[in-house]
PDB file of C-alpha atoms and ligand atoms in Angstrom:
ATOM      1  CA  MET T  69     -20.478  46.659-158.012  1.00  0.00           C
ATOM      2  CA  LYS T  70     -16.736  46.888-157.510  1.00  0.00           C
ATOM      3  CA  PRO T  71     -15.587  48.049-154.069  1.00  0.00           C
ATOM      4  CA  TYR T  72     -14.301  51.600-154.262  1.00  0.00           C
ATOM      5  CA  ILE T  73     -10.926  52.312-152.640  1.00  0.00           C
ATOM      6  CA  LEU T  74      -9.656  55.828-152.112  1.00  0.00           C
ATOM      7  CA  ILE T  75      -5.857  56.124-152.148  1.00  0.00           C
ATOM      8  CA  VAL T  76      -4.479  59.185-150.375  1.00  0.00           C
ATOM      9  CA  GLU T  77      -0.843  59.549-151.373  1.00  0.00           C
ATOM     10  CA  ASP T  78       1.156  62.550-152.555  1.00  0.00           C
ATOM     11  CA  GLU T  79       3.886  60.539-154.266  1.00  0.00           C
ATOM     12  CA  ALA T  80       2.448  59.869-157.720  1.00  0.00           C
ATOM     13  CA  PRO T  81       4.510  56.758-158.616  1.00  0.00           C
ATOM     14  CA  GLN T  82       3.494  55.055-155.341  1.00  0.00           C
ATOM     15  CA  ALA T  83      -0.143  56.011-155.799  1.00  0.00           C
ATOM     16  CA  GLU T  84      -0.100  54.718-159.373  1.00  0.00           C
ATOM     17  CA  MET T  85       1.505  51.436-158.416  1.00  0.00           C
ATOM     18  CA  LEU T  86      -1.050  50.776-155.678  1.00  0.00           C
ATOM     19  CA  SER T  87      -3.920  51.852-157.912  1.00  0.00           C
ATOM     20  CA  TYR T  88      -2.684  49.534-160.666  1.00  0.00           C
ATOM     21  CA  ASN T  89      -2.439  46.588-158.284  1.00  0.00           C
ATOM     22  CA  LEU T  90      -5.857  47.158-156.766  1.00  0.00           C
ATOM     23  CA  GLU T  91      -7.615  47.587-160.096  1.00  0.00           C
ATOM     24  CA  ARG T  92      -6.036  44.383-161.290  1.00  0.00           C
ATOM     25  CA  GLU T  93      -7.633  42.717-158.240  1.00  0.00           C
ATOM     26  CA  GLY T  94     -11.061  44.015-159.212  1.00  0.00           C
ATOM     27  CA  TYR T  95     -11.288  47.199-157.155  1.00  0.00           C
ATOM     28  CA  ARG T  96     -12.236  50.643-158.381  1.00  0.00           C
ATOM     29  CA  THR T  97      -9.775  53.303-157.226  1.00  0.00           C
ATOM     30  CA  ARG T  98      -9.350  57.029-157.052  1.00  0.00           C
ATOM     31  CA  VAL T  99      -6.260  58.934-155.930  1.00  0.00           C
ATOM     32  CA  ALA T 100      -6.238  62.069-153.755  1.00  0.00           C
ATOM     33  CA  SER T 101      -2.835  63.709-153.478  1.00  0.00           C
ATOM     34  CA  ASP T 102      -3.381  65.669-150.275  1.00  0.00           C
ATOM     35  CA  GLY T 103      -5.547  65.723-147.160  1.00  0.00           C
ATOM     36  CA  ASP T 104      -7.953  68.445-148.268  1.00  0.00           C
ATOM     37  CA  GLU T 105      -8.611  66.653-151.522  1.00  0.00           C
ATOM     38  CA  ALA T 106      -9.152  63.401-149.610  1.00  0.00           C
ATOM     39  CA  LEU T 107     -11.776  65.014-147.367  1.00  0.00           C
ATOM     40  CA  ALA T 108     -13.537  66.631-150.340  1.00  0.00           C
ATOM     41  CA  VAL T 109     -13.528  63.463-152.430  1.00  0.00           C
ATOM     42  CA  THR T 110     -14.881  61.428-149.486  1.00  0.00           C
ATOM     43  CA  SER T 111     -17.863  63.781-149.140  1.00  0.00           C
ATOM     44  CA  GLU T 112     -18.597  63.471-152.857  1.00  0.00           C
ATOM     45  CA  GLU T 113     -18.779  59.687-152.861  1.00  0.00           C
ATOM     46  CA  ALA T 114     -18.187  57.522-149.810  1.00  0.00           C
ATOM     47  CA  PRO T 115     -15.375  55.021-150.462  1.00  0.00           C
ATOM     48  CA  ASP T 116     -15.604  51.457-149.157  1.00  0.00           C
ATOM     49  CA  LEU T 117     -12.092  51.815-147.756  1.00  0.00           C
ATOM     50  CA  VAL T 118      -9.301  54.392-147.584  1.00  0.00           C
ATOM     51  CA  VAL T 119      -5.573  53.726-147.870  1.00  0.00           C
ATOM     52  CA  LEU T 120      -4.135  56.789-146.182  1.00  0.00           C
ATOM     53  CA  ASP T 121      -0.490  57.843-146.273  1.00  0.00           C
ATOM     54  CA  TRP T 122       0.761  59.370-143.030  1.00  0.00           C
ATOM     55  CA  MET T 123       3.238  61.731-144.676  1.00  0.00           C
ATOM     56  CA  LEU T 124       1.199  64.212-146.687  1.00  0.00           C
ATOM     57  CA  PRO T 125       1.841  67.888-147.423  1.00  0.00           C
ATOM     58  CA  VAL T 126      -0.079  70.488-145.331  1.00  0.00           C
ATOM     59  CA  VAL T 127      -2.566  68.218-143.527  1.00  0.00           C
ATOM     60  CA  SER T 128      -1.005  64.985-142.204  1.00  0.00           C
ATOM     61  CA  GLY T 129      -2.584  61.571-142.635  1.00  0.00           C
ATOM     62  CA  ILE T 130      -3.165  61.445-138.870  1.00  0.00           C
ATOM     63  CA  GLU T 131      -5.191  64.663-139.034  1.00  0.00           C
ATOM     64  CA  VAL T 132      -7.158  63.445-142.074  1.00  0.00           C
ATOM     65  CA  CYS T 133      -7.935  60.265-140.161  1.00  0.00           C
ATOM     66  CA  ARG T 134      -9.164  62.211-137.127  1.00  0.00           C
ATOM     67  CA  GLN T 135     -11.344  64.441-139.290  1.00  0.00           C
ATOM     68  CA  LEU T 136     -12.858  61.483-141.130  1.00  0.00           C
ATOM     69  CA  ARG T 137     -13.679  59.862-137.787  1.00  0.00           C
ATOM     70  CA  ARG T 138     -15.430  63.002-136.568  1.00  0.00           C
ATOM     71  CA  ARG T 139     -17.764  63.074-139.550  1.00  0.00           C
ATOM     72  CA  VAL T 140     -20.972  61.072-139.452  1.00  0.00           C
ATOM     73  CA  ASP T 141     -20.617  59.844-143.036  1.00  0.00           C
ATOM     74  CA  SER T 142     -17.100  58.506-142.549  1.00  0.00           C
ATOM     75  CA  LYS T 143     -17.141  57.530-138.877  1.00  0.00           C
ATOM     76  CA  HIS T 144     -16.960  53.795-139.630  1.00  0.00           C
ATOM     77  CA  LEU T 145     -15.059  53.963-142.891  1.00  0.00           C
ATOM     78  CA  PRO T 146     -12.234  51.371-142.890  1.00  0.00           C
ATOM     79  CA  ILE T 147      -8.885  53.161-142.956  1.00  0.00           C
ATOM     80  CA  ILE T 148      -5.486  51.559-143.533  1.00  0.00           C
ATOM     81  CA  MET T 149      -2.682  53.922-142.556  1.00  0.00           C
ATOM     82  CA  LEU T 150       0.440  53.836-144.655  1.00  0.00           C
ATOM     83  CA  THR T 151       3.787  55.060-143.436  1.00  0.00           C
ATOM     84  CA  ALA T 152       7.536  54.826-143.631  1.00  0.00           C
ATOM     85  CA  ARG T 153       7.734  54.839-139.862  1.00  0.00           C
ATOM     86  CA  GLY T 154       7.935  51.549-138.071  1.00  0.00           C
ATOM     87  CA  GLU T 155       8.337  52.708-134.496  1.00  0.00           C
ATOM     88  CA  GLU T 156       5.881  51.255-132.041  1.00  0.00           C
ATOM     89  CA  THR T 157       4.875  54.701-130.746  1.00  0.00           C
ATOM     90  CA  ASP T 158       4.007  55.743-134.295  1.00  0.00           C
ATOM     91  CA  ARG T 159       1.975  52.611-134.805  1.00  0.00           C
ATOM     92  CA  VAL T 160       0.083  53.361-131.606  1.00  0.00           C
ATOM     93  CA  ARG T 161      -0.478  56.979-132.655  1.00  0.00           C
ATOM     94  CA  GLY T 162      -1.798  55.825-136.007  1.00  0.00           C
ATOM     95  CA  LEU T 163      -4.252  53.424-134.451  1.00  0.00           C
ATOM     96  CA  ASP T 164      -5.198  55.975-131.771  1.00  0.00           C
ATOM     97  CA  SER T 165      -6.150  58.474-134.440  1.00  0.00           C
ATOM     98  CA  GLY T 166      -8.765  56.014-135.635  1.00  0.00           C
ATOM     99  CA  ALA T 167      -7.046  53.903-138.286  1.00  0.00           C
ATOM    100  CA  ASP T 168      -8.183  50.265-138.457  1.00  0.00           C
ATOM    101  CA  ASP T 169      -4.921  48.894-139.707  1.00  0.00           C
ATOM    102  CA  TYR T 170      -1.372  49.986-140.321  1.00  0.00           C
ATOM    103  CA  MET T 171       1.180  49.152-142.997  1.00  0.00           C
ATOM    104  CA  VAL T 172       4.827  50.122-143.083  1.00  0.00           C
ATOM    105  CA  LYS T 173       6.450  51.114-146.381  1.00  0.00           C
ATOM    106  CA  PRO T 174       7.790  49.434-148.380  1.00  0.00           C
ATOM    107  CA  TYR T 175       4.967  46.909-148.280  1.00  0.00           C
ATOM    108  CA  SER T 176       4.231  43.989-150.544  1.00  0.00           C
ATOM    109  CA  PRO T 177       1.288  44.552-152.900  1.00  0.00           C
ATOM    110  CA  GLY T 178       0.048  41.060-152.090  1.00  0.00           C
ATOM    111  CA  GLU T 179      -0.099  41.786-148.371  1.00  0.00           C
ATOM    112  CA  MET T 180      -1.848  45.104-149.018  1.00  0.00           C
ATOM    113  CA  VAL T 181      -4.547  43.374-151.053  1.00  0.00           C
ATOM    114  CA  ALA T 182      -4.987  40.740-148.315  1.00  0.00           C
ATOM    115  CA  ARG T 183      -5.334  43.419-145.622  1.00  0.00           C
ATOM    116  CA  ILE T 184      -7.846  45.349-147.713  1.00  0.00           C
ATOM    117  CA  ARG T 185      -9.862  42.200-148.267  1.00  0.00           C
ATOM    118  CA  ALA T 186      -9.851  41.457-144.527  1.00  0.00           C
ATOM    119  CA  SER T 187     -10.861  45.023-143.643  1.00  0.00           C
ATOM    120  CA  LEU T 188     -13.737  44.995-146.114  1.00  0.00           C
ATOM    121  CA  ARG T 189     -14.898  41.646-144.770  1.00  0.00           C
ATOM    122  CA  ARG T 190     -15.008  43.042-141.233  1.00  0.00           C
ATOM    123  CA  SER T 191     -16.800  46.227-142.239  1.00  0.00           C
ATOM    124  CA  ARG T 192     -19.503  44.799-144.475  1.00  0.00           C
ATOM    125  CA  PRO T 193     -22.744  43.463-143.055  1.00  0.00           C
ATOM    126  CA  VAL T 194     -23.071  39.711-143.459  1.00  0.00           C
ATOM    127  CA  SER T 195     -26.473  40.023-145.166  1.00  0.00           C
ATOM    128  CA  ALA T 196     -25.186  38.412-148.337  1.00  0.00           C
ATOM    129  CA  MET T 197     -23.807  35.479-146.398  1.00  0.00           C
ATOM    130  CA  ARG T 198     -26.993  34.137-144.782  1.00  0.00           C
ATOM    131  CA  PRO T 199     -27.100  30.407-145.484  1.00  0.00           C
ATOM    132  CA  TRP T 200     -30.067  29.474-147.660  1.00  0.00           C
ATOM    133  CA  ASN T 201     -31.528  27.149-145.029  1.00  0.00           C
ATOM    134  CA  MET T 202     -31.193  29.461-142.035  1.00  0.00           C
ATOM    135  CA  PRO T 203     -34.428  31.196-140.967  1.00  0.00           C
ATOM    136  CA  VAL T 204     -34.147  34.977-140.988  1.00  0.00           C
ATOM    137  CA  SER T 205     -35.170  34.996-137.322  1.00  0.00           C
ATOM    138  CA  LEU T 206     -32.008  33.089-136.393  1.00  0.00           C
ATOM    139  CA  TRP T 207     -29.781  35.184-138.540  1.00  0.00           C
ATOM    140  CA  ILE T 208     -28.575  38.141-136.528  1.00  0.00           C
ATOM    141  CA  TRP T 209     -26.646  40.983-137.998  1.00  0.00           C
ATOM    142  CA  ARG T 210     -23.646  41.589-135.801  1.00  0.00           C
ATOM    143  CA  PRO T 211     -21.873  44.911-136.055  1.00  0.00           C
ATOM    144  CA  THR T 212     -18.128  44.404-135.983  1.00  0.00           C
ATOM    145  CA  ARG T 213     -17.258  47.613-134.205  1.00  0.00           C
TER     146      ARG T 213
HETATM  147 CA1   CA Q 172       3.687  60.625-148.809  1.00  0.00          CA
END
């Protein structure tokens, strides 16, 4: 099954471009154009990862991130925060709110895909990666966070 990425972005052209690039890489995507929609959509079907824009109307990306982290079903959901701000204090605030990673706009689609891949690798259990010759007793599932 294709990994499902939720894109939270109010600027339609940017959301479409990212969605296009991710689907071309084999991901399934859905776009939410504001924070409330993002929270509703996440309850409906848990995404494998969220790309969350900081600058959203009404509820900011930071607040969406905090709310997702407070909920049991999205506590460990990988979140990549997206923003036009590049200040260190903003980066720290983004990570403090619970984001796993941070990308400054404009970003390269190639780097975004690489970061998503890395985030998914960290968040997924390694069950599928047990070497064929390793006894189950020696294979220990290690949570990454
Ligand atoms: Ca925006």
